[in-house]
Short mmCIF file of C-alpha atoms and ligand atoms in Angstrom, two decimals:
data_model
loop_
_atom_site.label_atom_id
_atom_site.label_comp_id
_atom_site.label_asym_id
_atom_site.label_seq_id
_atom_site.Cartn_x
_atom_site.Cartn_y
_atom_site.Cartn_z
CA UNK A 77 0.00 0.00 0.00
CA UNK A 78 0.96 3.57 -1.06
CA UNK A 79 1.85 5.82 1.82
CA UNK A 80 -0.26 9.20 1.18
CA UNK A 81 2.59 12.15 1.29
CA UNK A 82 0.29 14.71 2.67
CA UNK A 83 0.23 13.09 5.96
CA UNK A 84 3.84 12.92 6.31
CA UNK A 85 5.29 15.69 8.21
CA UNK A 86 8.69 17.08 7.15
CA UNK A 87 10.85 15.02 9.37
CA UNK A 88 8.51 11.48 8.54
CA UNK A 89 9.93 12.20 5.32
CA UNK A 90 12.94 12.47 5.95
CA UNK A 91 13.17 9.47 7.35
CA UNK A 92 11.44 7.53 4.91
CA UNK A 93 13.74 9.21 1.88
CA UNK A 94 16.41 8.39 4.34
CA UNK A 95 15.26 4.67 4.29
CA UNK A 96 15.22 4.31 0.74
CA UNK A 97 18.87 5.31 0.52
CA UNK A 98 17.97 8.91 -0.86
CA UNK A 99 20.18 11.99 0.47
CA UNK A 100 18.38 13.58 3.12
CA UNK A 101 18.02 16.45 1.19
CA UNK A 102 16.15 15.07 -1.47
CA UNK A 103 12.98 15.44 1.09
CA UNK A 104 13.54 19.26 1.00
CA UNK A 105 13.11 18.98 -2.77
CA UNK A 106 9.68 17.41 -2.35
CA UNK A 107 8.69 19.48 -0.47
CA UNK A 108 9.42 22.26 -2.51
CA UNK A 109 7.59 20.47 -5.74
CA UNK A 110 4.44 19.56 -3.68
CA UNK A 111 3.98 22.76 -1.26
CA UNK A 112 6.03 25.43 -3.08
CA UNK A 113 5.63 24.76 -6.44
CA UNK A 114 1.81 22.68 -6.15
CA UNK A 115 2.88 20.20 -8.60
CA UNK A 116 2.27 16.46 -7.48
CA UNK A 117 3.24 14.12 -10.57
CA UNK A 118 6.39 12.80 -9.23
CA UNK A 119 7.45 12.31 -13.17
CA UNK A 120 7.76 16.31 -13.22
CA UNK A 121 9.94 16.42 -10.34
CA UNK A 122 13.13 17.29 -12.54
CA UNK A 123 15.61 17.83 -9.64
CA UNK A 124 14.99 14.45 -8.62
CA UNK A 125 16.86 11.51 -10.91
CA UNK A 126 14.84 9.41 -12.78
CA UNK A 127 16.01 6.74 -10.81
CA UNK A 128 14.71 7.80 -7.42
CA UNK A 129 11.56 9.33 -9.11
CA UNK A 130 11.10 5.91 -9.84
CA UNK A 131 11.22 4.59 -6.42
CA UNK A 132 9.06 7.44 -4.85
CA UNK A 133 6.84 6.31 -7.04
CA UNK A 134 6.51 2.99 -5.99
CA UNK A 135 6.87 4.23 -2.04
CA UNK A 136 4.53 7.40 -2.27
CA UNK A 137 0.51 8.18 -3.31
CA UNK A 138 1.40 12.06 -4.34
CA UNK A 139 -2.66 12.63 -5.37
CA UNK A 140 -4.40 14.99 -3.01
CA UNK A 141 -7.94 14.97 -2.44
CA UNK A 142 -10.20 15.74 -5.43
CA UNK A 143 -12.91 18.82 -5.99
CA UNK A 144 -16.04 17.72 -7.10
CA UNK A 145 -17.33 20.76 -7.09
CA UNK A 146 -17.03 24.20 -7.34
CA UNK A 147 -19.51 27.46 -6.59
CA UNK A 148 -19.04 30.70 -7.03
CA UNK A 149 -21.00 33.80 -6.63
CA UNK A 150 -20.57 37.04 -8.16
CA UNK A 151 -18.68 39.08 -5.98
CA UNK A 152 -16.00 35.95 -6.23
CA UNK A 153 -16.53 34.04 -2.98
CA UNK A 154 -16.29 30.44 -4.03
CA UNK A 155 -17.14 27.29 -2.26
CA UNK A 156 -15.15 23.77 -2.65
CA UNK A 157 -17.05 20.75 -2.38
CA UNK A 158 -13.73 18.56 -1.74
CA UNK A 159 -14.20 14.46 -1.70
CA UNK A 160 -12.08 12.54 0.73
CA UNK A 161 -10.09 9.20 0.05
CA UNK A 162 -13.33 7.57 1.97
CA UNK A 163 -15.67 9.10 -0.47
CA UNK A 164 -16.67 11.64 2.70
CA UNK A 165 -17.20 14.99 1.86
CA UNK A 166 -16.27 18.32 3.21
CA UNK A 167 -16.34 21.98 1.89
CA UNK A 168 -13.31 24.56 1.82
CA UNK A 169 -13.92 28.30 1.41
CA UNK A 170 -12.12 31.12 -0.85
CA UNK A 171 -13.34 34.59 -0.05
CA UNK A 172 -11.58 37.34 -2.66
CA UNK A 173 -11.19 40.30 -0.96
CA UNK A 174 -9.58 43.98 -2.78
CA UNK A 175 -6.01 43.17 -1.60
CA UNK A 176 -5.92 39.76 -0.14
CA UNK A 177 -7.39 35.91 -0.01
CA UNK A 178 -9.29 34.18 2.89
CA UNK A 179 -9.18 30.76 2.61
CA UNK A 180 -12.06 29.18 5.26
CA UNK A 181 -10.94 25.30 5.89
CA UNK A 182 -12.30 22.55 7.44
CA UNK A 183 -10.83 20.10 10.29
CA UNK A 184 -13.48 18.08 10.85
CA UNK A 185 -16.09 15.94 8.38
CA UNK A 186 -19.37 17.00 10.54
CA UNK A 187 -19.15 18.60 13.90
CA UNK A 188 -19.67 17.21 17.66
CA UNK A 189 -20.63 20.46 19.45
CA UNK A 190 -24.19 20.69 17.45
CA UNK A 191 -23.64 24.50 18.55
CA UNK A 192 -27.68 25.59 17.98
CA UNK A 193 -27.04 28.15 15.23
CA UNK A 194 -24.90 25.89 13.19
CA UNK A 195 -25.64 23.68 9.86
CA UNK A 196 -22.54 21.46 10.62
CA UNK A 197 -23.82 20.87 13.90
CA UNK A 198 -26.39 19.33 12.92
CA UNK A 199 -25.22 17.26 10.18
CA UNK A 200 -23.29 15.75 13.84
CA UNK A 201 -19.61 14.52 14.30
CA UNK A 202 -18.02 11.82 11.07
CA UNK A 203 -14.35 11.90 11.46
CA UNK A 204 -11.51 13.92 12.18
CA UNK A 205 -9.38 15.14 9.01
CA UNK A 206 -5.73 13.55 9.12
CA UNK A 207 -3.08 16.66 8.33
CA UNK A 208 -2.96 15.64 4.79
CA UNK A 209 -6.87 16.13 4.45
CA UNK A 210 -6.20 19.87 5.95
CA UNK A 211 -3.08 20.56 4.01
CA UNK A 212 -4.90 19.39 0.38
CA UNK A 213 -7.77 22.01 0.96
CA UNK A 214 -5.56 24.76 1.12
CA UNK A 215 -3.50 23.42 -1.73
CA UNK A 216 -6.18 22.82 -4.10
CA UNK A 217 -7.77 26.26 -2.94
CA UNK A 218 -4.84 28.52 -3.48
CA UNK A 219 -4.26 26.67 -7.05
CA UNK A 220 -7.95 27.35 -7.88
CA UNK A 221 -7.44 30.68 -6.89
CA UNK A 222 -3.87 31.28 -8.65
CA UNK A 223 -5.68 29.73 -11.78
CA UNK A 224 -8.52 32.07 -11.74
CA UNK A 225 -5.68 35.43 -11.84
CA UNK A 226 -5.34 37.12 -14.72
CA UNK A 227 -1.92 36.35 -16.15
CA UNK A 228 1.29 38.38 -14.68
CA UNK A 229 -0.94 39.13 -11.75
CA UNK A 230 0.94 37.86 -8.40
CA UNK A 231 -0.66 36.13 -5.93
CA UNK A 232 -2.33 37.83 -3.56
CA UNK A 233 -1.44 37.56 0.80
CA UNK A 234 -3.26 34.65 1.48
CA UNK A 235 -4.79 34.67 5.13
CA UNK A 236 -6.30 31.34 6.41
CA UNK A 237 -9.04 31.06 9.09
CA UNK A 238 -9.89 27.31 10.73
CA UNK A 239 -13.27 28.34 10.43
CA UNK A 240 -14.76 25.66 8.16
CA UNK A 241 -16.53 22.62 9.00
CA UNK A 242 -15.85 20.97 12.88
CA UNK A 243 -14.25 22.39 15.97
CA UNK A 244 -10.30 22.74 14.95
CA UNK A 245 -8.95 22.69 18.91
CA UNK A 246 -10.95 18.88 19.34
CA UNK A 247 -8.31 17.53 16.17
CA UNK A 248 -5.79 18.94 17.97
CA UNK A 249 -2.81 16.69 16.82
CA UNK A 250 -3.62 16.77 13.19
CA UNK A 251 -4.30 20.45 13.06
CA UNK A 252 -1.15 21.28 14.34
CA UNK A 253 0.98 19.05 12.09
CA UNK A 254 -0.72 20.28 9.10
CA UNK A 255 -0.13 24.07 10.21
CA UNK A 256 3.47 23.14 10.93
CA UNK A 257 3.80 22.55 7.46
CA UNK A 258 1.51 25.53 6.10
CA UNK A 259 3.73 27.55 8.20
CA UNK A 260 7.07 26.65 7.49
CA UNK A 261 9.63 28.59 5.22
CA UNK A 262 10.42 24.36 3.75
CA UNK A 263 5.99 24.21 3.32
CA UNK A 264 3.32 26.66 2.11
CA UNK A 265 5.14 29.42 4.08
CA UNK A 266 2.06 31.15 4.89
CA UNK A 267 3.09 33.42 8.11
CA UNK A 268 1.22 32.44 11.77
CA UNK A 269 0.37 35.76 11.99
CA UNK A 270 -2.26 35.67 8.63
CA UNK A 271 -3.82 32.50 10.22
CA UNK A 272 -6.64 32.33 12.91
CA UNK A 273 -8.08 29.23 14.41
CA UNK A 274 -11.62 29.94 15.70
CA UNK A 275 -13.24 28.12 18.54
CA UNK A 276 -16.54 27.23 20.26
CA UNK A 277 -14.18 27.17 23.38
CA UNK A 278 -12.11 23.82 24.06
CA UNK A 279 -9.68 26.00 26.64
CA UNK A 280 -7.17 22.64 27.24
CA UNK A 281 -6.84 23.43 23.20
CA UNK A 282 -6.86 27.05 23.59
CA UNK A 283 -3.37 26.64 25.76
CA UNK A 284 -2.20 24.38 23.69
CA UNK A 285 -2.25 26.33 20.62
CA UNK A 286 -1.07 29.67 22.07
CA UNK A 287 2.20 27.49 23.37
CA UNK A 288 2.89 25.97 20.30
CA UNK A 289 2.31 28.93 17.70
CA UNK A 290 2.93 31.74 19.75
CA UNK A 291 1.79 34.07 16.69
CA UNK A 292 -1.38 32.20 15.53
CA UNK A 293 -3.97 34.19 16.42
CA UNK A 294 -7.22 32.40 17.97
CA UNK A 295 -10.85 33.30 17.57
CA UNK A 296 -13.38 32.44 20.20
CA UNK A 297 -17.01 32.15 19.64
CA UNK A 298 -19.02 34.32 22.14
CA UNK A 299 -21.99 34.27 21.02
CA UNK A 300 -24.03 35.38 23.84
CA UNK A 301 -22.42 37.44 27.47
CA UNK A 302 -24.98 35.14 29.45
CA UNK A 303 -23.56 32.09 30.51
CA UNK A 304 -27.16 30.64 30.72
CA UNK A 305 -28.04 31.80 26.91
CA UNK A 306 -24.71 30.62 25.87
CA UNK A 307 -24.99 26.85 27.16
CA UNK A 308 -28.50 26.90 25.49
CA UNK A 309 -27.05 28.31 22.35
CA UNK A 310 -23.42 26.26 22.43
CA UNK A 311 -23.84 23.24 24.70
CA UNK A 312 -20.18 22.86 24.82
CA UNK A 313 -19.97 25.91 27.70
CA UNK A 314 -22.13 23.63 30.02
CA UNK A 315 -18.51 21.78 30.39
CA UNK A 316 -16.51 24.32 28.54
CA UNK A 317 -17.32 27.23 31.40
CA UNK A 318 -16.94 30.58 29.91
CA UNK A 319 -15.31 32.41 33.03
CA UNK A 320 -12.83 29.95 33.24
CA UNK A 321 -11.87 30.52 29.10
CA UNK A 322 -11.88 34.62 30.15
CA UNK A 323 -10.15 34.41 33.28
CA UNK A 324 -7.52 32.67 31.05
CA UNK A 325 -7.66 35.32 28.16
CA UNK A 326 -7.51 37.66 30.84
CA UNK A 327 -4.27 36.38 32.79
CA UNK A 328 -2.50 35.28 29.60
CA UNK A 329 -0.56 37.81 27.60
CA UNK A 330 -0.19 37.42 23.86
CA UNK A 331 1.34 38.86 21.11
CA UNK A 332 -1.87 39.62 19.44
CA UNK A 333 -5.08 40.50 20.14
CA UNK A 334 -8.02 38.24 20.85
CA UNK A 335 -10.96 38.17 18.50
CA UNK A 336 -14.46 37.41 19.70
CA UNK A 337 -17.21 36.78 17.32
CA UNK A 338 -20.29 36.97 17.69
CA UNK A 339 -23.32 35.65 15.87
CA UNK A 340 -25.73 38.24 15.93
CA UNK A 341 -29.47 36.76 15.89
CA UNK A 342 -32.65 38.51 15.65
CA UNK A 343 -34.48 38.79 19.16
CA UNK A 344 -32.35 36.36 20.59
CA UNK A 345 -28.76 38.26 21.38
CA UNK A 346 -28.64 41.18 19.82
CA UNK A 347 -30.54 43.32 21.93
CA UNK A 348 -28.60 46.77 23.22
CA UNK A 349 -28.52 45.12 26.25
CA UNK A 350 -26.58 42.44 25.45
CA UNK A 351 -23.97 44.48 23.69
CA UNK A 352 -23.81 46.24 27.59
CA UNK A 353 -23.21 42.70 29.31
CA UNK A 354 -20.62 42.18 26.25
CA UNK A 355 -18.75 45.27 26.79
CA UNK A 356 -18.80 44.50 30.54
CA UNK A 357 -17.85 41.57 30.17
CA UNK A 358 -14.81 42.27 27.54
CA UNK A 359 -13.28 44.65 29.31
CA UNK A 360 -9.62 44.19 30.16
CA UNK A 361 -9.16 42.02 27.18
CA UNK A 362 -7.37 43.51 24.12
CA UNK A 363 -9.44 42.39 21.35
CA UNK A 364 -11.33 43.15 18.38
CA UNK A 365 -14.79 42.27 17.77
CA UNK A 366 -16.30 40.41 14.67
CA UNK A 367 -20.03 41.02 14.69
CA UNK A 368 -21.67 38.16 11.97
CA UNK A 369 -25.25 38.66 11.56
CA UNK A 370 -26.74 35.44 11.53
CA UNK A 371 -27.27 33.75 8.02
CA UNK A 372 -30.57 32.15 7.76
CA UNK A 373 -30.12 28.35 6.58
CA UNK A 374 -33.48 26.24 5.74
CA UNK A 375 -32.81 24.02 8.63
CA UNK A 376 -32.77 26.20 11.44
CA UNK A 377 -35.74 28.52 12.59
CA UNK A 378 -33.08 31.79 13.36
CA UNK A 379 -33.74 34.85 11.72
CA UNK A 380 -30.98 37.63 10.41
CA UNK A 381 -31.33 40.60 12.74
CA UNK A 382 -32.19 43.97 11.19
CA UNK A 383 -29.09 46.45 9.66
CA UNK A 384 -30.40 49.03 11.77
CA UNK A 385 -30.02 46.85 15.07
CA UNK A 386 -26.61 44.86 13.66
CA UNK A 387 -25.54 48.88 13.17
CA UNK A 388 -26.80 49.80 16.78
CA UNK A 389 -24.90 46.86 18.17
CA UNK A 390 -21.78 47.59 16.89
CA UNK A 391 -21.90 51.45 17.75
CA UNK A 392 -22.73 50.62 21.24
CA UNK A 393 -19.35 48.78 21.70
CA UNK A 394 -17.45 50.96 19.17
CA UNK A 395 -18.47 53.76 21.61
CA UNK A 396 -16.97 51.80 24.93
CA UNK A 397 -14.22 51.71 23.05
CA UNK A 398 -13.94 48.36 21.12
CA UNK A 399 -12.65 47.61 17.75
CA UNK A 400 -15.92 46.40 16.46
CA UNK A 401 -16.43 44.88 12.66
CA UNK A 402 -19.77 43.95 11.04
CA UNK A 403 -18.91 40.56 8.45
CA UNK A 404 -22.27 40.43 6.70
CA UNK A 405 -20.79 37.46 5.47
CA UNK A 406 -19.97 36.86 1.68
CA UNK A 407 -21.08 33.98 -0.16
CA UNK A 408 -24.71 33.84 1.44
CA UNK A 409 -26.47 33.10 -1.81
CA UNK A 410 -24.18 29.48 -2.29
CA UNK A 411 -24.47 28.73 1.62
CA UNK A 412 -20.76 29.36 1.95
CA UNK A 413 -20.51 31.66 4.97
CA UNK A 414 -20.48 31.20 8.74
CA UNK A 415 -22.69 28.17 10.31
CA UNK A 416 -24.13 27.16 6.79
CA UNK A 417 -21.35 24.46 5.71
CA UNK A 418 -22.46 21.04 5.48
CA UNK A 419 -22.98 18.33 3.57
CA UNK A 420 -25.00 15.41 2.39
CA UNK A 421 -23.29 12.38 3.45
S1 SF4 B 734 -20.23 26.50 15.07
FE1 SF4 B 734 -18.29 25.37 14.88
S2 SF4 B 734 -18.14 24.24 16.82
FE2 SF4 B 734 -20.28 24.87 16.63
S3 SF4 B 734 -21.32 23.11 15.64
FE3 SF4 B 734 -20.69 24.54 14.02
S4 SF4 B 734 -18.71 23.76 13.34
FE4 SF4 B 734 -19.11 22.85 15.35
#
C-alpha cells in the first residue's frame, strides 16, 4: 500500500527518503515540488533523478484529495465541495477580498458540538481530518485561486481562518501538524500571523495552541455574554465554562489580540442590552470584535437581525471603546458563509 505524502510531516519524510537510501536532502526537494511549487506528478519532479523518481513512485501516493465541485458567486466568494479518500465529503472556502485571499478550511467531516445556530452541527460529528486532508484544501484552494488570476498578476497575501466545518482545537494533533507545514519557510510558508483558528471554546486546546504557535492568532465564539443563553445556544460551555476561558484570556498575555465573534441573531442576542453585558464583560481584554449577523439556513428557525439593530450593536461597543467589525458574510447566496457548511453524506 501507497503511503499518502500529505500526511507525512517534514521530518517522517525524511526518514522515509532516508530509508530508501535517498540523500536527506532530497525530502527538501519534495517538499518544494508539492507545497512550493503545487505540482504532485512525481514524473515532473526534474531535480529528482529518474532513478529515485522511480522509487518514490513505488513508495509514495502524491494525489491529493479531489474537488467535485465548485460554486461561485458574483462578488468571487467560491465554495469547494472537496471528496475525501473515503468518499466523505467536506467543503473549503475562498473569499476574494480587494487586496488579499481568505481561505475558510475545514478540520473536521461534521461537527460534535451541534452548537444551535450551526448547519454542521447538525449534520453531527463523522471523522476527524488527518493533516494531509487539511493541508490538500488549502492546496487545491490557493491553485484554484492562482488559476482564476489574470496572467502576470501575483498572488495575492493569502490569510487562512480554521473556520470551516468541525471544531479545529478537538483535532488537535492533526491540526497542528498540518499548520506546521503551512507555516514553514520548507511548506506553504504562509506566516502564523495571517492565520486564525476559531473556537466554540475547548480551553485545554486554547493553551495548547497559544504554546505551540505563539503568533497564531485564535478566535473564540461568544456568542451570547450570558452564561445561561450561551450553554443553550453552544452546549459545549455547560462543560466548557466561559469564566474559566476569560479568566484565562484575561491572565495570559499574547502577542496579538483576541478576536471574539459573535453571531448576531434577531431577538435572541442582539438586543442593546446584550452588547452592555458584552462590553462588561470584555473589558480588560485587548481584542477586536467580529459582529456576523446570523445567516438564515433552511434548517434552522433563526432569523438575520435587522441592519439598523446589527448597526446599533456595533456602535454601542465601538463607543466603549472596542474595535468592532460587522462581516455580513460573503457567499450567502451558495451557503458558503459562517454556520451554513455542510454536507449530504
Ligand atoms: S459552530 Fe463550529 S463548533 Fe459549533 S457546531 Fe458549528 S462547526 Fe461545530
Amino acid at each position: 500500500m501507497l503511503k499518502w505524502i500529505y500526511d507525512l510531516s517534514y521530518d517522517e519524510l525524511k526518514e522515509d527518503v532516508c530509508k530508501l537510501k535517498m540523500p536527506g536532502y532530497v525530502a527538501d526537494q519534495i517538499f518544494q515540488w508539492l507545497y512550493e511549487k503545487s505540482i504532485d506528478d512525481i514524473a515532473a519532479w526534474s531535480n529528482i533523478s529518474k532513478q529515485n523518481r522511480s522509487l518514490l513512485s513505488r513508495k509514495f501516493n502524491t494525489r491529493p484529495d479531489k474537488i467535485i465541485a465548485i460554486e461561485e458567486n458574483k462578488e468571487g466568494t467560491g465554495k469547494f465541495l472537496i471528496q475525501l479518500i473515503d468518499g466523505s465529503r467536506i467543503e473549503a472556502v475562498l473569499i476574494r477580498e480587494k487586496k488579499h485571499l481568505t481561505l475558510c478550511i475545514s478540520t473536521q467531516v461534521g461537527c460534535a458540538l451541534k452548537c444551535k445556530f450551526c448547519a454542521t452541527g447538525i449534520m453531527g460529528f463523522k471523522r476527524n481530518l488527518t493533516c494531509g486532508e487539511i493541508l490538500c484544501q488549502v492546496l487545491l484552494v490557493k491553485r484554484e485561486a492562482a488559476a482564476s488570476l489574470p496572467q502576470q498578476k501575483r498572488m495575492p497575501k493569502v490569510n487562512i481562518v480554521f473556520m470551516g466545518m468541525g471544531e479545529p482545537l478537538l483535532n488537535y494533533e492533526n491540526l497542528k501538524k498540518a499548520l506546521a507545514i503551512i507555516t514553514s519557510g520548507k511548506g506553504i510558508g504562509i506566516l502564523p500571523r495571517n492565520i486564525t483558528v476559531s473556537t466554540a471554546g475547548i480551553l485545554a486546546g486554547i493553551k495548547r495552541l497559544e504554546e505551540d504557535f505563539t503568533a497564531i492568532k485564535v478566535g473564540f465564539s461568544l456568542n451570547s455574554p450570558d452564561a445561561t443563553l450561551r450553554e443553550e445556544l453552544m452546549p459545549v460551555s455547560k462543560r466548557e465554562k466561559l469564566s474559566e476561558i476569560l479568566t484565562y484570556f484575561k491572565n495570559t498575555s499574547r502577542k496579538h489580540r483576541l478576536t471574539f465573534e459573535y453571531v448576531l441573531i434577531k431577538g435572541v442576542n442582539d438586543s442593546l442590552k446584550d452588547a452592555g453585558k458584552v462590553s462588561a464583560l470584555l473589558r480588560g481584554i485587548p481584542c477586536k470584535i467580529n459582529l456576523i449577523p446570523y445567516n438564515e439556513n433552511g434548517n434552522i428557525d433563526y432569523e438575520t437581525p435587522s441592519a439598523a439593530d446589527v448597526e446599533a450593536f456595533c456602535e454601542y461597543l465601538c463607543a466603549r471603546n472596542y474595535t468592532v467589525m460587522i462581516r455580513w458574510s460573503k457567499g450567502r447566496d451558495i451557503k458558503s458563509a459562517c454556520g451554513q457548511l455542510a454536507v449530504e453524506i
